[in-house]
PDB file of C-alpha atoms in Angstrom:
ATOM      1  CA  MET A 139      45.079 -67.333 -14.213  1.00  0.00           C
ATOM      2  CA  PRO A 140      47.466 -66.563 -11.150  1.00  0.00           C
ATOM      3  CA  THR A 141      49.774 -69.572 -10.055  1.00  0.00           C
ATOM      4  CA  GLY A 142      48.211 -70.723  -6.801  1.00  0.00           C
ATOM      5  CA  ALA A 143      44.929 -69.326  -7.005  1.00  0.00           C
ATOM      6  CA  ALA A 144      42.036 -71.819  -6.293  1.00  0.00           C
ATOM      7  CA  ALA A 145      39.665 -73.144  -9.326  1.00  0.00           C
ATOM      8  CA  THR A 146      36.525 -71.950 -10.034  1.00  0.00           C
ATOM      9  CA  PRO A 147      34.124 -74.675  -9.940  1.00  0.00           C
ATOM     10  CA  PRO A 148      31.923 -74.756 -12.922  1.00  0.00           C
ATOM     11  CA  LEU A 149      28.091 -73.715 -12.713  1.00  0.00           C
ATOM     12  CA  PRO A 150      25.764 -76.410 -12.643  1.00  0.00           C
ATOM     13  CA  PRO A 151      23.264 -76.357 -15.678  1.00  0.00           C
ATOM     14  CA  PRO A 152      19.934 -74.740 -15.466  1.00  0.00           C
ATOM     15  CA  ALA A 153      17.119 -76.946 -14.625  1.00  0.00           C
ATOM     16  CA  ALA A 154      15.408 -76.163 -17.816  1.00  0.00           C
ATOM     17  CA  ALA A 155      18.051 -77.006 -19.700  1.00  0.00           C
ATOM     18  CA  ALA A 156      18.617 -79.934 -17.966  1.00  0.00           C
ATOM     19  CA  LEU A 157      15.074 -81.036 -18.671  1.00  0.00           C
ATOM     20  CA  ASN A 158      14.971 -79.959 -22.184  1.00  0.00           C
ATOM     21  CA  ALA A 159      18.223 -81.877 -23.213  1.00  0.00           C
ATOM     22  CA  PRO A 160      18.231 -85.124 -24.947  1.00  0.00           C
ATOM     23  CA  PRO A 161      19.303 -88.195 -22.793  1.00  0.00           C
ATOM     24  CA  ARG A 162      22.807 -89.139 -22.809  1.00  0.00           C
ATOM     25  CA  PRO A 163      23.631 -92.580 -24.215  1.00  0.00           C
ATOM     26  CA  ASP A 164      25.221 -95.145 -21.579  1.00  0.00           C
ATOM     27  CA  PRO A 165      29.074 -95.584 -22.520  1.00  0.00           C
ATOM     28  CA  HIS A 166      28.509 -98.995 -21.061  1.00  0.00           C
ATOM     29  CA  ALA A 167      25.804-100.247 -22.834  1.00  0.00           C
ATOM     30  CA  PRO A 168      26.480-102.680 -25.757  1.00  0.00           C
ATOM     31  CA  HIS A 169      26.321-101.073 -29.484  1.00  0.00           C
ATOM     32  CA  LEU A 170      23.479-102.947 -31.326  1.00  0.00           C
ATOM     33  CA  GLN A 171      23.354-102.559 -35.121  1.00  0.00           C
ATOM     34  CA  ASP A 172      19.807-102.102 -36.900  1.00  0.00           C
ATOM     35  CA  PRO A 173      19.253-105.337 -38.522  1.00  0.00           C
ATOM     36  CA  GLY A 174      17.399-103.794 -41.566  1.00  0.00           C
ATOM     37  CA  ASP A 175      14.643-104.401 -43.377  1.00  0.00           C
ATOM     38  CA  ALA A 176      15.222-108.030 -43.979  1.00  0.00           C
ATOM     39  CA  TRP A 177      14.937-109.073 -40.264  1.00  0.00           C
ATOM     40  CA  LEU A 178      11.998-110.878 -39.059  1.00  0.00           C
ATOM     41  CA  PRO A 179      10.933-111.776 -35.704  1.00  0.00           C
ATOM     42  CA  GLU A 180      11.335-115.526 -34.827  1.00  0.00           C
ATOM     43  CA  ILE A 181       7.630-116.042 -34.185  1.00  0.00           C
ATOM     44  CA  VAL A 182       6.821-115.282 -38.033  1.00  0.00           C
ATOM     45  CA  GLN A 183       9.793-116.978 -39.375  1.00  0.00           C
ATOM     46  CA  ALA A 184       8.028-120.449 -39.754  1.00  0.00           C
ATOM     47  CA  LYS A 185       4.720-119.144 -40.734  1.00  0.00           C
ATOM     48  CA  SER A 186       3.161-119.940 -43.735  1.00  0.00           C
ATOM     49  CA  LYS A 187       2.985-117.606 -47.021  1.00  0.00           C
ATOM     50  CA  GLN A 188      -0.672-117.075 -46.372  1.00  0.00           C
ATOM     51  CA  ASP A 189      -0.220-116.374 -42.697  1.00  0.00           C
ATOM     52  CA  LEU A 190       2.269-113.982 -43.669  1.00  0.00           C
ATOM     53  CA  ALA A 191       0.349-112.309 -46.220  1.00  0.00           C
ATOM     54  CA  ASP A 192      -2.548-112.021 -43.687  1.00  0.00           C
ATOM     55  CA  LEU A 193       0.056-110.538 -41.211  1.00  0.00           C
ATOM     56  CA  PHE A 194       1.271-107.995 -43.787  1.00  0.00           C
ATOM     57  CA  ALA A 195      -2.205-106.901 -44.248  1.00  0.00           C
ATOM     58  CA  ARG A 196      -2.833-105.573 -40.670  1.00  0.00           C
ATOM     59  CA  PRO A 197      -0.589-102.527 -40.222  1.00  0.00           C
ATOM     60  CA  GLU A 198      -1.516-102.471 -36.635  1.00  0.00           C
ATOM     61  CA  LEU A 199      -0.291-106.241 -35.733  1.00  0.00           C
ATOM     62  CA  LEU A 200       3.136-105.604 -37.594  1.00  0.00           C
ATOM     63  CA  GLY A 201       3.368-102.613 -35.324  1.00  0.00           C
ATOM     64  CA  ALA A 202       2.767-104.773 -32.301  1.00  0.00           C
ATOM     65  CA  LEU A 203       5.270-107.127 -33.257  1.00  0.00           C
ATOM     66  CA  ALA A 204       8.002-104.298 -33.827  1.00  0.00           C
ATOM     67  CA  ALA A 205       7.357-103.120 -30.507  1.00  0.00           C
ATOM     68  CA  SER A 206       6.690-105.590 -28.387  1.00  0.00           C
ATOM     69  CA  SER A 207       9.643-106.580 -25.962  1.00  0.00           C
ATOM     70  CA  ALA A 208       9.166-110.347 -26.692  1.00  0.00           C
ATOM     71  CA  THR A 209       9.163-110.031 -30.503  1.00  0.00           C
ATOM     72  CA  ALA A 210      11.226-106.732 -31.298  1.00  0.00           C
ATOM     73  CA  HIS A 211      14.893-106.832 -32.136  1.00  0.00           C
ATOM     74  CA  PRO A 212      17.094-106.164 -29.105  1.00  0.00           C
ATOM     75  CA  SER A 213      18.173-102.767 -30.791  1.00  0.00           C
ATOM     76  CA  THR A 214      14.769-101.434 -30.865  1.00  0.00           C
ATOM     77  CA  ALA A 215      14.402-101.958 -26.968  1.00  0.00           C
ATOM     78  CA  ALA A 216      17.976-100.529 -26.451  1.00  0.00           C
ATOM     79  CA  ALA A 217      16.962 -97.408 -28.618  1.00  0.00           C
ATOM     80  CA  GLN A 218      13.639 -97.082 -26.719  1.00  0.00           C
ATOM     81  CA  ARG A 219      15.437 -96.934 -23.195  1.00  0.00           C
ATOM     82  CA  PRO A 220      16.288 -93.082 -23.244  1.00  0.00           C
ATOM     83  CA  LEU A 221      12.827 -92.457 -24.235  1.00  0.00           C
ATOM     84  CA  GLN A 222      11.177 -94.717 -21.644  1.00  0.00           C
ATOM     85  CA  ALA A 223      13.527 -93.214 -18.966  1.00  0.00           C
ATOM     86  CA  ALA A 224      12.403 -89.646 -20.229  1.00  0.00           C
ATOM     87  CA  LEU A 225       8.973 -90.796 -20.090  1.00  0.00           C
ATOM     88  CA  ASP A 226       9.377 -91.969 -16.438  1.00  0.00           C
ATOM     89  CA  GLU A 227      10.888 -88.632 -15.802  1.00  0.00           C
ATOM     90  CA  ASN A 228       7.892 -86.786 -17.196  1.00  0.00           C
ATOM     91  CA  ILE A 229       5.450 -88.970 -15.476  1.00  0.00           C
ATOM     92  CA  ALA A 230       7.564 -88.133 -11.956  1.00  0.00           C
ATOM     93  CA  LEU A 231       7.412 -84.524 -12.716  1.00  0.00           C
ATOM     94  CA  ALA A 232       3.634 -84.317 -13.676  1.00  0.00           C
ATOM     95  CA  SER A 233       2.960 -86.236 -10.511  1.00  0.00           C
ATOM     96  CA  ARG A 234       5.072 -83.754  -8.262  1.00  0.00           C
ATOM     97  CA  LEU A 235       3.159 -80.771 -10.104  1.00  0.00           C
ATOM     98  CA  ASN A 236      -0.077 -82.357  -9.371  1.00  0.00           C
ATOM     99  CA  GLU A 237       0.984 -82.509  -5.599  1.00  0.00           C
ATOM    100  CA  LEU A 238       2.132 -78.574  -5.824  1.00  0.00           C
ATOM    101  CA  GLU A 239      -0.868 -77.548  -7.396  1.00  0.00           C
ATOM    102  CA  ALA A 240      -3.184 -79.112  -4.659  1.00  0.00           C
ATOM    103  CA  ARG A 241      -0.767 -77.511  -2.121  1.00  0.00           C
ATOM    104  CA  LEU A 242      -1.358 -74.369  -3.803  1.00  0.00           C
ATOM    105  CA  VAL A 243      -4.956 -74.487  -4.212  1.00  0.00           C
ATOM    106  CA  HIS A 244      -5.215 -75.169  -0.193  1.00  0.00           C
ATOM    107  CA  LEU A 245      -2.501 -72.393   0.176  1.00  0.00           C
ATOM    108  CA  ARG A 246      -4.742 -70.098  -2.113  1.00  0.00           C
ATOM    109  CA  ALA A 247      -7.937 -70.804  -0.282  1.00  0.00           C
ATOM    110  CA  SER A 248      -6.110 -70.359   3.160  1.00  0.00           C
ATOM    111  CA  THR A 249      -4.649 -66.711   1.953  1.00  0.00           C
ATOM    112  CA  GLN A 250      -8.089 -65.743   0.457  1.00  0.00           C
ATOM    113  CA  ALA A 251      -9.693 -66.477   3.876  1.00  0.00           C
ATOM    114  CA  GLN A 252      -6.834 -64.948   6.134  1.00  0.00           C
ATOM    115  CA  LEU A 253      -6.994 -61.620   3.538  1.00  0.00           C
ATOM    116  CA  LEU A 254     -11.019 -61.412   4.197  1.00  0.00           C
ATOM    117  CA  SER A 255     -10.510 -61.881   7.950  1.00  0.00           C
ATOM    118  CA  THR A 256      -7.732 -58.988   7.911  1.00  0.00           C
ATOM    119  CA  HIS A 257      -9.986 -56.789   5.706  1.00  0.00           C
ATOM    120  CA  ALA A 258     -12.927 -57.259   8.410  1.00  0.00           C
ATOM    121  CA  LEU A 259     -10.482 -56.606  11.300  1.00  0.00           C
ATOM    122  CA  GLU A 260      -9.418 -53.487   9.384  1.00  0.00           C
ATOM    123  CA  ARG A 261     -13.067 -52.385   9.344  1.00  0.00           C
ATOM    124  CA  GLN A 262     -13.779 -52.991  12.790  1.00  0.00           C
ATOM    125  CA  TRP A 263     -10.255 -51.099  13.854  1.00  0.00           C
ATOM    126  CA  ARG A 264     -11.695 -47.978  11.830  1.00  0.00           C
ATOM    127  CA  GLN A 265     -15.166 -48.341  13.438  1.00  0.00           C
ATOM    128  CA  LYS A 266     -13.230 -48.302  17.006  1.00  0.00           C
ATOM    129  CA  GLN A 267     -11.000 -45.602  16.030  1.00  0.00           C
ATOM    130  CA  SER A 268     -13.864 -43.602  14.982  1.00  0.00           C
ATOM    131  CA  GLU A 269     -15.483 -44.139  18.592  1.00  0.00           C
ATOM    132  CA  MET A 270     -12.251 -43.492  20.246  1.00  0.00           C
ATOM    133  CA  ASP A 271     -11.849 -39.995  18.415  1.00  0.00           C
ATOM    134  CA  ARG A 272     -15.368 -39.053  19.334  1.00  0.00           C
ATOM    135  CA  ALA A 273     -14.971 -40.180  22.777  1.00  0.00           C
ATOM    136  CA  LEU A 274     -11.827 -38.014  22.974  1.00  0.00           C
ATOM    137  CA  ALA A 275     -12.983 -35.220  21.052  1.00  0.00           C
ATOM    138  CA  PRO A 276     -13.510 -33.211  23.931  1.00  0.00           C
ATOM    139  CA  PHE A 277     -10.001 -33.490  25.515  1.00  0.00           C
ATOM    140  CA  SER A 278      -8.173 -32.602  22.284  1.00  0.00           C
ATOM    141  CA  PRO A 279      -6.030 -29.524  22.473  1.00  0.00           C
ATOM    142  CA  SER A 280      -8.122 -27.597  20.216  1.00  0.00           C
ATOM    143  CA  ALA A 281     -11.516 -28.352  22.299  1.00  0.00           C
ATOM    144  CA  LEU A 282      -9.351 -27.558  25.853  1.00  0.00           C
ATOM    145  CA  TYR A 283      -7.967 -24.375  24.142  1.00  0.00           C
ATOM    146  CA  GLN A 284     -11.668 -23.387  23.192  1.00  0.00           C
ATOM    147  CA  LYS A 285     -12.995 -24.113  26.467  1.00  0.00           C
ATOM    148  CA  LEU A 286     -10.283 -22.367  28.225  1.00  0.00           C
ATOM    149  CA  GLY A 287     -11.138 -19.143  26.196  1.00  0.00           C
ATOM    150  CA  GLN A 288     -15.056 -19.679  26.925  1.00  0.00           C
ATOM    151  CA  GLY A 289     -13.873 -19.899  30.644  1.00  0.00           C
ATOM    152  CA  ILE A 290     -12.335 -16.648  30.673  1.00  0.00           C
ATOM    153  CA  ALA A 291     -15.187 -14.790  28.744  1.00  0.00           C
ATOM    154  CA  GLU A 292     -17.461 -16.466  31.545  1.00  0.00           C
ATOM    155  CA  GLN A 293     -15.266 -15.586  34.286  1.00  0.00           C
ATOM    156  CA  GLU A 294     -15.056 -11.980  33.239  1.00  0.00           C
ATOM    157  CA  MET A 295     -18.689 -11.606  32.880  1.00  0.00           C
ATOM    158  CA  VAL A 296     -19.044 -12.844  36.470  1.00  0.00           C
ATOM    159  CA  GLY A 297     -16.595 -10.212  37.432  1.00  0.00           C
ATOM    160  CA  ARG A 298     -18.592  -7.339  35.876  1.00  0.00           C
ATOM    161  CA  ALA A 299     -21.800  -8.691  37.107  1.00  0.00           C
ATOM    162  CA  LEU A 300     -20.414  -8.249  40.633  1.00  0.00           C
ATOM    163  CA  GLU A 301     -19.112  -4.927  39.912  1.00  0.00           C
ATOM    164  CA  GLU A 302     -22.373  -3.866  38.573  1.00  0.00           C
ATOM    165  CA  SER A 303     -24.385  -5.484  41.448  1.00  0.00           C
ATOM    166  CA  PHE A 304     -22.066  -3.328  43.987  1.00  0.00           C
ATOM    167  CA  LEU A 305     -22.308  -0.063  41.785  1.00  0.00           C
ATOM    168  CA  GLU A 306     -26.340  -0.291  41.412  1.00  0.00           C
ATOM    169  CA  GLY A 307     -27.323  -1.514  44.588  1.00  0.00           C
ATOM    170  CA  ASP A 308     -30.799  -0.678  45.848  1.00  0.00           C
ATOM    171  CA  GLY A 309     -30.077   2.409  47.075  1.00  0.00           C
ATOM    172  CA  GLY A 310     -29.332   1.558  50.888  1.00  0.00           C
ATOM    173  CA  THR A 311     -26.124   1.512  52.823  1.00  0.00           C
ATOM    174  CA  ALA A 312     -24.550  -1.845  52.992  1.00  0.00           C
ATOM    175  CA  THR A 313     -23.527  -3.667  56.252  1.00  0.00           C
ATOM    176  CA  GLU A 314     -19.685  -4.557  57.151  1.00  0.00           C
ATOM    177  CA  ARG A 315     -20.793  -8.346  56.646  1.00  0.00           C
ATOM    178  CA  GLU A 316     -22.475  -7.359  53.492  1.00  0.00           C
ATOM    179  CA  ALA A 317     -19.535  -5.750  52.053  1.00  0.00           C
ATOM    180  CA  ALA A 318     -17.151  -8.335  53.268  1.00  0.00           C
ATOM    181  CA  GLU A 319     -19.021 -10.875  51.582  1.00  0.00           C
ATOM    182  CA  TRP A 320     -18.984  -9.079  48.453  1.00  0.00           C
ATOM    183  CA  VAL A 321     -15.218  -8.489  48.699  1.00  0.00           C
ATOM    184  CA  ARG A 322     -14.465 -12.109  49.210  1.00  0.00           C
ATOM    185  CA  ARG A 323     -16.886 -13.098  46.151  1.00  0.00           C
ATOM    186  CA  TYR A 324     -15.016 -10.417  43.949  1.00  0.00           C
ATOM    187  CA  ARG A 325     -11.558 -11.538  44.915  1.00  0.00           C
ATOM    188  CA  ASP A 326     -12.572 -15.212  44.084  1.00  0.00           C
ATOM    189  CA  ALA A 327     -14.038 -14.164  40.878  1.00  0.00           C
ATOM    190  CA  LYS A 328     -10.998 -12.199  39.711  1.00  0.00           C
ATOM    191  CA  LYS A 329      -8.467 -14.849  41.025  1.00  0.00           C
ATOM    192  CA  VAL A 330     -10.034 -17.484  38.954  1.00  0.00           C
ATOM    193  CA  TYR A 331     -10.452 -15.080  35.974  1.00  0.00           C
ATOM    194  CA  TYR A 332      -6.613 -14.165  36.375  1.00  0.00           C
ATOM    195  CA  SER A 333      -5.632 -17.908  36.622  1.00  0.00           C
ATOM    196  CA  ARG A 334      -7.256 -18.720  33.543  1.00  0.00           C
ATOM    197  CA  ARG A 335      -6.090 -15.955  31.598  1.00  0.00           C
ATOM    198  CA  GLU A 336      -2.418 -16.496  32.546  1.00  0.00           C
ATOM    199  CA  ARG A 337      -3.008 -20.199  31.552  1.00  0.00           C
ATOM    200  CA  LYS A 338      -3.962 -18.959  28.214  1.00  0.00           C
ATOM    201  CA  GLU A 339      -1.107 -16.632  27.587  1.00  0.00           C
ATOM    202  CA  ARG A 340       1.108 -19.479  28.390  1.00  0.00           C
ATOM    203  CA  TRP A 341      -0.601 -21.645  26.064  1.00  0.00           C
ATOM    204  CA  ASP A 342      -0.255 -19.092  23.185  1.00  0.00           C
ATOM    205  CA  GLU A 343       3.487 -18.330  23.961  1.00  0.00           C
ATOM    206  CA  GLY A 344       3.893 -22.205  23.590  1.00  0.00           C
ATOM    207  CA  ARG A 345       5.026 -22.787  27.062  1.00  0.00           C
ATOM    208  CA  VAL A 346       2.123 -25.863  27.656  1.00  0.00           C
ATOM    209  CA  GLY A 347       4.092 -29.076  27.106  1.00  0.00           C
ATOM    210  CA  GLY A 348       2.717 -31.535  24.630  1.00  0.00           C
ATOM    211  CA  TRP A 349      -0.010 -29.224  23.305  1.00  0.00           C
ATOM    212  CA  ARG A 350       1.682 -27.141  20.709  1.00  0.00           C
TER     213      ARG A 350
END
């Protein structure tokens, strides 16, 4: 390690390892030796042999005397302190897990409700979008282009009908006013026809912005 470099602090132990690790003994706690098999609680030392015989015949009572804080040897209580601390910690963790479980259930229910609401909004949006598409269909580029082509064909037919009416006639001579009226109508029809055809040509050449 280079001189002057900062020492890297040690990483904290994983939480799972800390929970599974055995409790560390308290270095300041007094060391108590096991009294051995010959030790008896003070409460039974003055008992008669018959009482002791009755006591030894009941293992559950012996276990209670050995585990009770009032009758057990101090070394037993000292040995059980780490276990009691671990039990208390497990109880606290279990309580915390219960709280988290309740929160998780609440969040899951809230998320489920929001998900159902989102799906309902998606269905409504698809329906609205379908209605919008149907309403805008006549104004789509393809529909407008088709309508323009139909308009050109219709206007061409109007011009031909005017030409045929002029050529066929009824055998009489048209007055100057009638001729002027026909010329005006024919000129207007051709003007509309060429205007529409020019628009279509511009569209075909890609000179109509936003439609190609």
